[in-house]
Amino acid sequence: MKKYLFWCIFFLILLFYNSIETKILEDIQHVSAIGYDYVDKHRMKGTAAAPFYPAGINVEPLDAFFTAEGHTFLDILQKQQLESQRKLVTGRLQNFLISKELAKHGVSELTDPLGRSTEIGRDVYMAVVDGSVEELLTFKYTNAPTSAEYLSDFMERNLKDIIPKPTVHVFLDQYNGFVQDPFLPIIEKKHDHIRYKGLALFKNDRYVGELSDKESYLFKLLYERTKTGTDQFSMKNKKYIALQNIRSKVKYKVSGSQDEPRIDVHVSFLGEVKDAPSISVGEGTLKEMEQEWSKGTTQRAEKMMKKFKELKVDPLGITEKARSHFRNFDKKAWEERYPTVPVTFHMKIRITNTGISNKS
Amino acid sequence: MLKTDSAFHNSELAKLLEACEESADFLSFGLQDSPFFIAYFKTLVKSEIIHHEVLACFQAKKPSTLEEIKAILPIEEVSITDDMTDIQNKLMTGNLIIFKKEGNWNCLVVPVPSVEKRQVATPETEYTVAGPKEAFVESLDTNLNLVRKRLPIPELLVKELMVGKLSKTRIAVVYVKGIADPENVNTVIQRINGIEYDEIADTSFLSQMIADNKNSPFPQLIDTERPDRLAAVLAEGKIGIFSEGSPTAISGPVSLITYFAAFEDYLSIWNVASAFRLLRLFAVLFSILATSSYVAILTYHYEMIPRDVLSLLITSRGTIPFPPFLEAILLELAIELLREAGARLPTKIGQTIGIVGGIVLGTAAVQAGLTSNVLLIVVATGALASFTTPIYQVSSVIRLIRFPFILFAQLLGLVGVAVCFALLISHLLKLTSLGRPFLEPVFPLRVEDFKDSIIRMPFNKQALRPLQIRAQNRQRFQQEALPKKDWDIDD
């Protein structure tokens, strides 16, 4: 009986084998970056970068771009397919770009298929492009074989130190989650390089405002625990000091009642002085530096919080923290109350190291 | 020709002698000044003993009866018999017979065997750098001697059996009484007695014939050429089986994990040994799954390939005219051919084959664009990994079961690999060795037995014999309570 069962299954597999679609690695074309520009209210223009690898040993990939206009992600992909030499597949997609113009009109149509597809991996990075996406993608950069490779390296190996990891799944989680508002990095093409510009703030799926590149590191400190990056601040006498982050932690404390909530944000920062020209670093000055940093950063954080409240966005996920604190959380009431909720920042810093030279 | 009187001519002894005389190496002659005749196969006996002992005694004493001869011959185990089958067997195993052509035709059987045997040499297939360098030889008695030397106790029992209609092979079942489970012993003896076959050349014949599942590619009894290894498993309560003419002994019951336990594991310190045993297990898994995963991923799951490897794989696969499945099968077959050719050829030519096949063919195939260099690395590492198993038979099994895995990978991708793995596991779960579960201690789960399975715990932790063997006495030694540490570092 068992033997019959085995052979039955085996022959069924053989029989239906032809109905399984094979995707042999070198017979398909891998879309590694895809970007969308705004055309009009219902249409957008998609640009797919699918580098073509010619046969041979140690060959450089050739840049290949396919542009098409359409209404949805798949619609555009199908039109791009009409031009490409091989079947375009999105399983190795690395970067997903949206133009700022498009972001202002909402991105939910675009991100929806990303959440549904089983092909899309966990490491697809998203960004908002200031300017034309097509131009940024199709430009021939001198510092990488293909623009897609430059972009992938840039997003994956560089940007993660400056801002919280901007992957599609994080975005979708924030967007579809309870109340947190998503955020994405803004990049632009500047001369012949790609440049990080700041952090785009979203209300639901629409772009509403942005943080500058300098503010976005502070945002990272407030958003998650991190071990990377440098923070620069100035002393009273306009001397600038750069601090290397050894490790920083952030903790949100919600107190009070639902009608009168209070949020306390505790950041503890363990830093190392990397760059302190013309300042004598000693016992006394260290204390002073720590105080200056705390004061300055608290001010900056408060300013940032004020901006969030004005825009009525919550990229830090304070609402989420409040929801987990209060029983019978009233979402509507909270959203109205949000701009008035007092948020206090407590910046604690300890400078442990001043580098190997102990110049005084 | 024998001078015969009519009564003798009709006797069974005469018929036997006549049948034997058809062979050129059979000698039968009458003695001078004596009523006795002598018959033997000259190729089976030591002629010096016949000349110096047997014939000399006739000349000196002039005996007149067989009993008299028996009394004066300086040779042991001399017997008088008229049982024709016994006489025939004795003649064929290096005995000479002395008889009279009158009276009741009793025969005096004198053992004067000449035994050709090889010297005890170093083990070839289970060579270890450290440890004893003795290996079994083709002589059963020498092999038993090697084992007895290591277990000098009267409880070490040897049960001798005879199998094979033509070969009359002597089989010895060895076990330690009081430790080995009598049920296991009975199973072995019963199965060996049940063997119906004409010629048994080696213990591997036995191993296949008494296996629980004769169609499984996995050998269910372990074979070894090391007396130290056999003595160790006998002490555990397992049963060893020798056969005359075979330089390997088999032992059982075994579990799958014993196939990956080299004897060297017991010679090195336990943590080192455990690390290498784990490495070996990993190598086996890698060997089974590497090529099939390559086929599955390149055919179905390109999403799994990391970004940095993607371009490498695409460019190396670019010129290849075959799909990954054919490419993999071709390369695996090439490796198997190399191994097979190397195994069949004499050592010196075998090395040349290895160089020609491995370096020349491999490089040429990659340069011609017939295989990708990535797959070449995968297949070669897989082949290398399969050779890390200490038991030779198992390494061929591992290389064989790679092919169904590759087929399933082509049919269903990684799901197929998982299906094939499930089939393999279910087969292993069903297997038994002498009726004992083969996948123990994983299934049935016996946490206690893990102390000598995927890792080897130190000897002082091995006070109990493995559960799987069902030893009569599980206590190996009395475990001493550890002394309390009341000394300081400078004491």
Short mmCIF file of N, CA and C in Angstrom, two decimals, chain B residues 64-192:
data_model
loop_
_atom_site.label_atom_id
_atom_site.label_comp_id
_atom_site.label_asym_id
_atom_site.label_seq_id
_atom_site.Cartn_x
_atom_site.Cartn_y
_atom_site.Cartn_z
N SER B 64 50.80 -52.10 14.81
CA SER B 64 49.96 -53.01 14.05
C SER B 64 48.48 -52.62 14.09
N THR B 65 48.08 -51.80 15.03
CA THR B 65 46.68 -51.35 15.04
C THR B 65 46.63 -49.84 15.01
N LEU B 66 45.44 -49.29 14.62
CA LEU B 66 45.26 -47.83 14.58
C LEU B 66 45.41 -47.22 15.95
N GLU B 67 44.90 -47.94 16.99
CA GLU B 67 45.01 -47.43 18.35
C GLU B 67 46.45 -47.25 18.76
N GLU B 68 47.27 -48.20 18.32
CA GLU B 68 48.69 -48.12 18.64
C GLU B 68 49.33 -46.89 18.01
N ILE B 69 48.96 -46.67 16.75
CA ILE B 69 49.50 -45.49 16.07
C ILE B 69 49.07 -44.22 16.80
N LYS B 70 47.76 -44.19 17.16
CA LYS B 70 47.24 -43.01 17.83
C LYS B 70 48.03 -42.71 19.11
N ALA B 71 48.39 -43.78 19.77
CA ALA B 71 49.10 -43.61 21.04
C ALA B 71 50.51 -43.09 20.83
N ILE B 72 51.14 -43.49 19.74
CA ILE B 72 52.55 -43.11 19.60
C ILE B 72 52.77 -41.84 18.76
N LEU B 73 51.73 -41.43 17.98
CA LEU B 73 51.93 -40.24 17.14
C LEU B 73 52.03 -38.97 18.02
N PRO B 74 53.07 -38.15 17.81
CA PRO B 74 53.20 -36.92 18.62
C PRO B 74 52.38 -35.76 18.06
N ILE B 75 51.14 -36.04 17.68
CA ILE B 75 50.29 -35.01 17.11
C ILE B 75 48.95 -35.02 17.85
N GLU B 76 48.42 -33.82 18.11
CA GLU B 76 47.16 -33.73 18.86
C GLU B 76 45.95 -33.93 17.95
N GLU B 77 44.81 -34.12 18.58
CA GLU B 77 43.52 -34.19 17.90
C GLU B 77 43.48 -35.28 16.83
N VAL B 78 44.15 -36.35 17.11
CA VAL B 78 44.08 -37.50 16.20
C VAL B 78 42.84 -38.30 16.59
N SER B 79 42.06 -38.72 15.62
CA SER B 79 40.84 -39.46 15.96
C SER B 79 40.67 -40.67 15.05
N ILE B 80 39.89 -41.59 15.54
CA ILE B 80 39.58 -42.78 14.75
C ILE B 80 38.09 -42.76 14.46
N THR B 81 37.75 -42.92 13.18
CA THR B 81 36.33 -42.82 12.83
C THR B 81 36.03 -43.67 11.61
N ASP B 82 34.76 -43.99 11.46
CA ASP B 82 34.37 -44.66 10.20
C ASP B 82 33.23 -43.89 9.53
N ASP B 83 33.01 -42.65 9.99
CA ASP B 83 31.98 -41.80 9.41
C ASP B 83 32.52 -41.19 8.12
N MET B 84 31.91 -41.57 6.99
CA MET B 84 32.48 -41.20 5.70
C MET B 84 32.44 -39.69 5.44
N THR B 85 31.33 -39.01 5.83
CA THR B 85 31.26 -37.56 5.58
C THR B 85 32.32 -36.83 6.40
N ASP B 86 32.53 -37.33 7.62
CA ASP B 86 33.54 -36.72 8.47
C ASP B 86 34.92 -36.90 7.85
N ILE B 87 35.16 -38.10 7.39
CA ILE B 87 36.47 -38.37 6.78
C ILE B 87 36.68 -37.47 5.57
N GLN B 88 35.62 -37.33 4.77
CA GLN B 88 35.74 -36.51 3.58
C GLN B 88 36.07 -35.05 3.94
N ASN B 89 35.30 -34.53 4.92
CA ASN B 89 35.55 -33.15 5.36
C ASN B 89 36.97 -32.97 5.86
N LYS B 90 37.43 -33.98 6.63
CA LYS B 90 38.76 -33.87 7.22
C LYS B 90 39.82 -33.89 6.14
N LEU B 91 39.59 -34.75 5.13
CA LEU B 91 40.54 -34.83 4.02
C LEU B 91 40.66 -33.47 3.33
N MET B 92 39.52 -32.80 3.21
CA MET B 92 39.51 -31.55 2.46
C MET B 92 40.05 -30.38 3.28
N THR B 93 40.29 -30.60 4.59
CA THR B 93 40.80 -29.48 5.38
C THR B 93 42.19 -29.78 5.92
N GLY B 94 42.97 -30.56 5.15
CA GLY B 94 44.38 -30.72 5.52
C GLY B 94 44.66 -31.83 6.52
N ASN B 95 43.89 -32.91 6.48
CA ASN B 95 44.19 -34.05 7.34
C ASN B 95 44.65 -35.20 6.44
N LEU B 96 45.40 -36.07 7.03
CA LEU B 96 45.70 -37.29 6.27
C LEU B 96 45.02 -38.45 6.96
N ILE B 97 44.68 -39.48 6.20
CA ILE B 97 44.04 -40.63 6.83
C ILE B 97 44.93 -41.86 6.69
N ILE B 98 44.91 -42.65 7.73
CA ILE B 98 45.65 -43.91 7.73
C ILE B 98 44.62 -45.02 7.91
N PHE B 99 44.67 -46.00 7.03
CA PHE B 99 43.67 -47.06 7.14
C PHE B 99 44.26 -48.40 6.71
N LYS B 100 43.53 -49.44 7.10
CA LYS B 100 43.89 -50.81 6.70
C LYS B 100 42.88 -51.26 5.67
N LYS B 101 43.30 -52.15 4.78
CA LYS B 101 42.33 -52.59 3.79
C LYS B 101 41.62 -53.87 4.23
N GLU B 102 41.64 -54.14 5.48
CA GLU B 102 40.93 -55.29 5.98
C GLU B 102 40.24 -54.91 7.28
N GLY B 103 39.37 -55.78 7.75
CA GLY B 103 38.68 -55.47 9.00
C GLY B 103 37.54 -54.49 8.76
N ASN B 104 37.41 -53.56 9.67
CA ASN B 104 36.21 -52.72 9.63
C ASN B 104 36.44 -51.37 8.96
N TRP B 105 37.54 -51.15 8.34
CA TRP B 105 37.86 -49.90 7.59
C TRP B 105 37.68 -48.64 8.42
N ASN B 106 38.07 -48.75 9.64
CA ASN B 106 38.18 -47.52 10.42
C ASN B 106 39.37 -46.71 9.90
N CYS B 107 39.26 -45.38 10.05
CA CYS B 107 40.35 -44.52 9.59
C CYS B 107 40.91 -43.73 10.76
N LEU B 108 42.22 -43.61 10.72
CA LEU B 108 42.85 -42.71 11.68
C LEU B 108 43.04 -41.37 10.97
N VAL B 109 42.47 -40.31 11.57
CA VAL B 109 42.54 -39.00 10.92
C VAL B 109 43.58 -38.16 11.64
N VAL B 110 44.60 -37.74 10.91
CA VAL B 110 45.69 -36.98 11.53
C VAL B 110 45.71 -35.58 10.92
N PRO B 111 45.55 -34.53 11.75
CA PRO B 111 45.59 -33.17 11.19
C PRO B 111 47.03 -32.71 10.94
N VAL B 112 47.35 -32.50 9.67
CA VAL B 112 48.68 -31.96 9.32
C VAL B 112 48.49 -30.81 8.33
N PRO B 113 47.64 -29.80 8.70
CA PRO B 113 47.29 -28.78 7.69
C PRO B 113 48.45 -27.82 7.42
N SER B 114 48.50 -27.41 6.17
CA SER B 114 49.43 -26.34 5.83
C SER B 114 48.56 -25.11 5.53
N VAL B 115 48.71 -24.07 6.37
CA VAL B 115 47.83 -22.90 6.22
C VAL B 115 48.61 -21.74 5.61
N GLU B 116 48.14 -21.28 4.48
CA GLU B 116 48.77 -20.10 3.87
C GLU B 116 48.08 -18.87 4.42
N LYS B 117 48.83 -17.96 5.01
CA LYS B 117 48.19 -16.74 5.48
C LYS B 117 49.11 -15.55 5.37
N ARG B 118 48.44 -14.39 5.31
CA ARG B 118 49.13 -13.13 5.19
C ARG B 118 49.55 -12.68 6.58
N GLN B 119 50.59 -11.87 6.62
CA GLN B 119 51.00 -11.29 7.89
C GLN B 119 49.98 -10.23 8.33
N VAL B 120 49.87 -10.03 9.62
CA VAL B 120 49.02 -8.95 10.11
C VAL B 120 49.64 -7.63 9.67
N ALA B 121 48.85 -6.82 8.94
CA ALA B 121 49.39 -5.59 8.37
C ALA B 121 48.65 -4.37 8.93
N THR B 122 48.99 -3.21 8.42
CA THR B 122 48.31 -1.99 8.88
C THR B 122 46.97 -1.84 8.15
N PRO B 123 45.99 -1.25 8.83
CA PRO B 123 44.69 -1.09 8.17
C PRO B 123 44.77 -0.16 6.97
N GLU B 124 44.05 -0.50 5.91
CA GLU B 124 44.12 0.30 4.69
C GLU B 124 42.97 1.30 4.61
N THR B 125 41.75 0.82 4.86
CA THR B 125 40.60 1.71 4.68
C THR B 125 40.29 2.50 5.93
N GLU B 126 40.64 1.96 7.10
CA GLU B 126 40.33 2.68 8.34
C GLU B 126 41.61 3.13 9.03
N TYR B 127 42.54 3.61 8.25
CA TYR B 127 43.82 4.00 8.79
C TYR B 127 43.66 5.18 9.75
N THR B 128 44.33 5.11 10.86
CA THR B 128 44.36 6.28 11.74
C THR B 128 45.80 6.66 11.98
N VAL B 129 46.02 7.94 12.18
CA VAL B 129 47.39 8.40 12.39
C VAL B 129 47.89 7.93 13.75
N ALA B 130 47.04 8.12 14.77
CA ALA B 130 47.40 7.65 16.09
C ALA B 130 46.77 6.28 16.31
N GLY B 131 47.16 5.62 17.37
CA GLY B 131 46.48 4.39 17.74
C GLY B 131 47.06 3.14 17.12
N PRO B 132 46.49 1.97 17.46
CA PRO B 132 47.02 0.69 16.99
C PRO B 132 46.99 0.60 15.47
N LYS B 133 47.95 -0.16 14.94
CA LYS B 133 48.06 -0.26 13.49
C LYS B 133 47.83 -1.70 13.01
N GLU B 134 47.13 -2.48 13.82
CA GLU B 134 46.86 -3.86 13.39
C GLU B 134 45.58 -3.91 12.57
N ALA B 135 45.54 -4.81 11.61
CA ALA B 135 44.30 -5.02 10.87
C ALA B 135 44.05 -6.51 10.76
N PHE B 136 42.80 -6.88 10.59
CA PHE B 136 42.45 -8.28 10.43
C PHE B 136 43.06 -8.82 9.14
N VAL B 137 43.28 -10.13 9.13
CA VAL B 137 43.76 -10.78 7.90
C VAL B 137 42.72 -11.80 7.47
N GLU B 138 43.07 -12.61 6.46
CA GLU B 138 42.08 -13.53 5.91
C GLU B 138 41.91 -14.79 6.76
N SER B 139 42.79 -14.97 7.74
CA SER B 139 42.68 -16.19 8.54
C SER B 139 41.79 -15.95 9.76
N LEU B 140 40.77 -16.80 9.89
CA LEU B 140 39.82 -16.64 10.98
C LEU B 140 40.52 -16.78 12.34
N ASP B 141 41.42 -17.78 12.44
CA ASP B 141 42.05 -18.02 13.74
C ASP B 141 42.94 -16.85 14.15
N THR B 142 43.64 -16.29 13.18
CA THR B 142 44.46 -15.11 13.49
C THR B 142 43.58 -13.97 13.97
N ASN B 143 42.44 -13.78 13.27
CA ASN B 143 41.54 -12.69 13.64
C ASN B 143 41.01 -12.88 15.05
N LEU B 144 40.62 -14.11 15.37
CA LEU B 144 40.11 -14.38 16.71
C LEU B 144 41.20 -14.16 17.75
N ASN B 145 42.41 -14.52 17.35
CA ASN B 145 43.54 -14.30 18.25
C ASN B 145 43.72 -12.81 18.53
N LEU B 146 43.57 -11.98 17.48
CA LEU B 146 43.73 -10.53 17.65
C LEU B 146 42.69 -9.96 18.60
N VAL B 147 41.48 -10.54 18.53
CA VAL B 147 40.42 -10.03 19.40
C VAL B 147 40.62 -10.53 20.83
N ARG B 148 40.92 -11.82 20.96
CA ARG B 148 41.09 -12.40 22.29
C ARG B 148 42.21 -11.71 23.06
N LYS B 149 43.23 -11.31 22.32
CA LYS B 149 44.34 -10.60 22.92
C LYS B 149 43.85 -9.32 23.62
N ARG B 150 42.83 -8.70 23.03
CA ARG B 150 42.34 -7.45 23.57
C ARG B 150 41.26 -7.65 24.63
N LEU B 151 40.63 -8.81 24.63
CA LEU B 151 39.63 -9.11 25.65
C LEU B 151 39.95 -10.47 26.28
N PRO B 152 40.98 -10.53 27.13
CA PRO B 152 41.40 -11.83 27.67
C PRO B 152 40.52 -12.28 28.83
N ILE B 153 39.27 -12.58 28.52
CA ILE B 153 38.35 -13.04 29.56
C ILE B 153 37.62 -14.28 29.04
N PRO B 154 37.30 -15.21 29.93
CA PRO B 154 36.60 -16.42 29.46
C PRO B 154 35.20 -16.13 28.96
N GLU B 155 34.65 -14.96 29.35
CA GLU B 155 33.29 -14.64 28.91
C GLU B 155 33.21 -14.34 27.43
N LEU B 156 34.35 -14.08 26.80
CA LEU B 156 34.33 -13.83 25.36
C LEU B 156 34.08 -15.16 24.66
N LEU B 157 32.89 -15.32 24.14
CA LEU B 157 32.51 -16.61 23.56
C LEU B 157 32.60 -16.56 22.04
N VAL B 158 32.98 -17.69 21.47
CA VAL B 158 33.02 -17.81 20.02
C VAL B 158 32.11 -18.96 19.62
N LYS B 159 31.09 -18.65 18.85
CA LYS B 159 30.21 -19.71 18.36
C LYS B 159 30.56 -19.95 16.90
N GLU B 160 30.91 -21.21 16.58
CA GLU B 160 31.35 -21.44 15.21
C GLU B 160 30.23 -22.08 14.40
N LEU B 161 30.03 -21.58 13.20
CA LEU B 161 28.99 -22.10 12.32
C LEU B 161 29.63 -22.38 10.97
N MET B 162 28.90 -23.14 10.15
CA MET B 162 29.42 -23.48 8.83
C MET B 162 28.36 -23.09 7.82
N VAL B 163 28.74 -22.27 6.84
CA VAL B 163 27.77 -21.80 5.86
C VAL B 163 28.33 -21.98 4.46
N GLY B 164 27.47 -22.25 3.52
CA GLY B 164 27.90 -22.35 2.13
C GLY B 164 28.01 -23.79 1.69
N LYS B 165 27.16 -24.16 0.75
CA LYS B 165 27.15 -25.55 0.29
C LYS B 165 28.50 -25.95 -0.28
N LEU B 166 29.12 -25.07 -1.06
CA LEU B 166 30.39 -25.40 -1.69
C LEU B 166 31.58 -24.90 -0.87
N SER B 167 31.44 -23.67 -0.36
CA SER B 167 32.63 -23.10 0.27
C SER B 167 32.84 -23.59 1.69
N LYS B 168 31.82 -24.13 2.33
CA LYS B 168 31.93 -24.62 3.71
C LYS B 168 32.66 -23.61 4.58
N THR B 169 32.25 -22.34 4.46
CA THR B 169 32.96 -21.28 5.17
C THR B 169 32.70 -21.35 6.67
N ARG B 170 33.78 -21.25 7.40
CA ARG B 170 33.64 -21.20 8.86
C ARG B 170 33.25 -19.79 9.25
N ILE B 171 32.18 -19.69 10.02
CA ILE B 171 31.72 -18.39 10.50
C ILE B 171 31.87 -18.39 12.02
N ALA B 172 32.41 -17.32 12.56
CA ALA B 172 32.52 -17.24 14.02
C ALA B 172 31.68 -16.06 14.51
N VAL B 173 30.76 -16.37 15.41
CA VAL B 173 29.98 -15.31 16.04
C VAL B 173 30.58 -15.05 17.42
N VAL B 174 31.03 -13.84 17.64
CA VAL B 174 31.79 -13.52 18.85
C VAL B 174 30.99 -12.53 19.70
N TYR B 175 30.91 -12.80 20.99
CA TYR B 175 30.24 -11.85 21.87
C TYR B 175 30.73 -12.07 23.30
N VAL B 176 30.43 -11.12 24.14
CA VAL B 176 30.82 -11.25 25.54
C VAL B 176 29.60 -11.70 26.32
N LYS B 177 29.69 -12.88 26.90
CA LYS B 177 28.55 -13.41 27.63
C LYS B 177 28.32 -12.58 28.89
N GLY B 178 27.07 -12.31 29.16
CA GLY B 178 26.76 -11.51 30.34
C GLY B 178 26.62 -10.03 30.00
N ILE B 179 27.12 -9.65 28.85
CA ILE B 179 26.93 -8.26 28.43
C ILE B 179 26.01 -8.23 27.21
N ALA B 180 26.36 -9.00 26.20
CA ALA B 180 25.56 -9.00 24.98
C ALA B 180 24.17 -9.57 25.26
N ASP B 181 23.20 -9.00 24.60
CA ASP B 181 21.82 -9.45 24.75
C ASP B 181 21.66 -10.81 24.07
N PRO B 182 21.22 -11.86 24.82
CA PRO B 182 21.08 -13.18 24.19
C PRO B 182 20.13 -13.17 23.01
N GLU B 183 19.17 -12.25 23.04
CA GLU B 183 18.23 -12.16 21.93
C GLU B 183 18.97 -11.79 20.64
N ASN B 184 19.88 -10.82 20.76
CA ASN B 184 20.67 -10.44 19.59
C ASN B 184 21.51 -11.61 19.10
N VAL B 185 22.13 -12.34 20.06
CA VAL B 185 22.98 -13.46 19.69
C VAL B 185 22.15 -14.50 18.94
N ASN B 186 20.97 -14.80 19.50
CA ASN B 186 20.12 -15.80 18.86
C ASN B 186 19.69 -15.35 17.48
N THR B 187 19.37 -14.04 17.35
CA THR B 187 18.96 -13.54 16.04
C THR B 187 20.06 -13.78 15.03
N VAL B 188 21.29 -13.43 15.41
CA VAL B 188 22.40 -13.58 14.48
C VAL B 188 22.58 -15.04 14.10
N ILE B 189 22.62 -15.91 15.11
CA ILE B 189 22.89 -17.32 14.83
C ILE B 189 21.78 -17.92 13.97
N GLN B 190 20.56 -17.57 14.32
CA GLN B 190 19.42 -18.09 13.57
C GLN B 190 19.48 -17.64 12.12
N ARG B 191 19.79 -16.34 11.92
CA ARG B 191 19.83 -15.85 10.54
C ARG B 191 20.96 -16.47 9.75
N ILE B 192 22.11 -16.66 10.41
CA ILE B 192 23.24 -17.25 9.68
C ILE B 192 22.91 -18.69 9.33
#
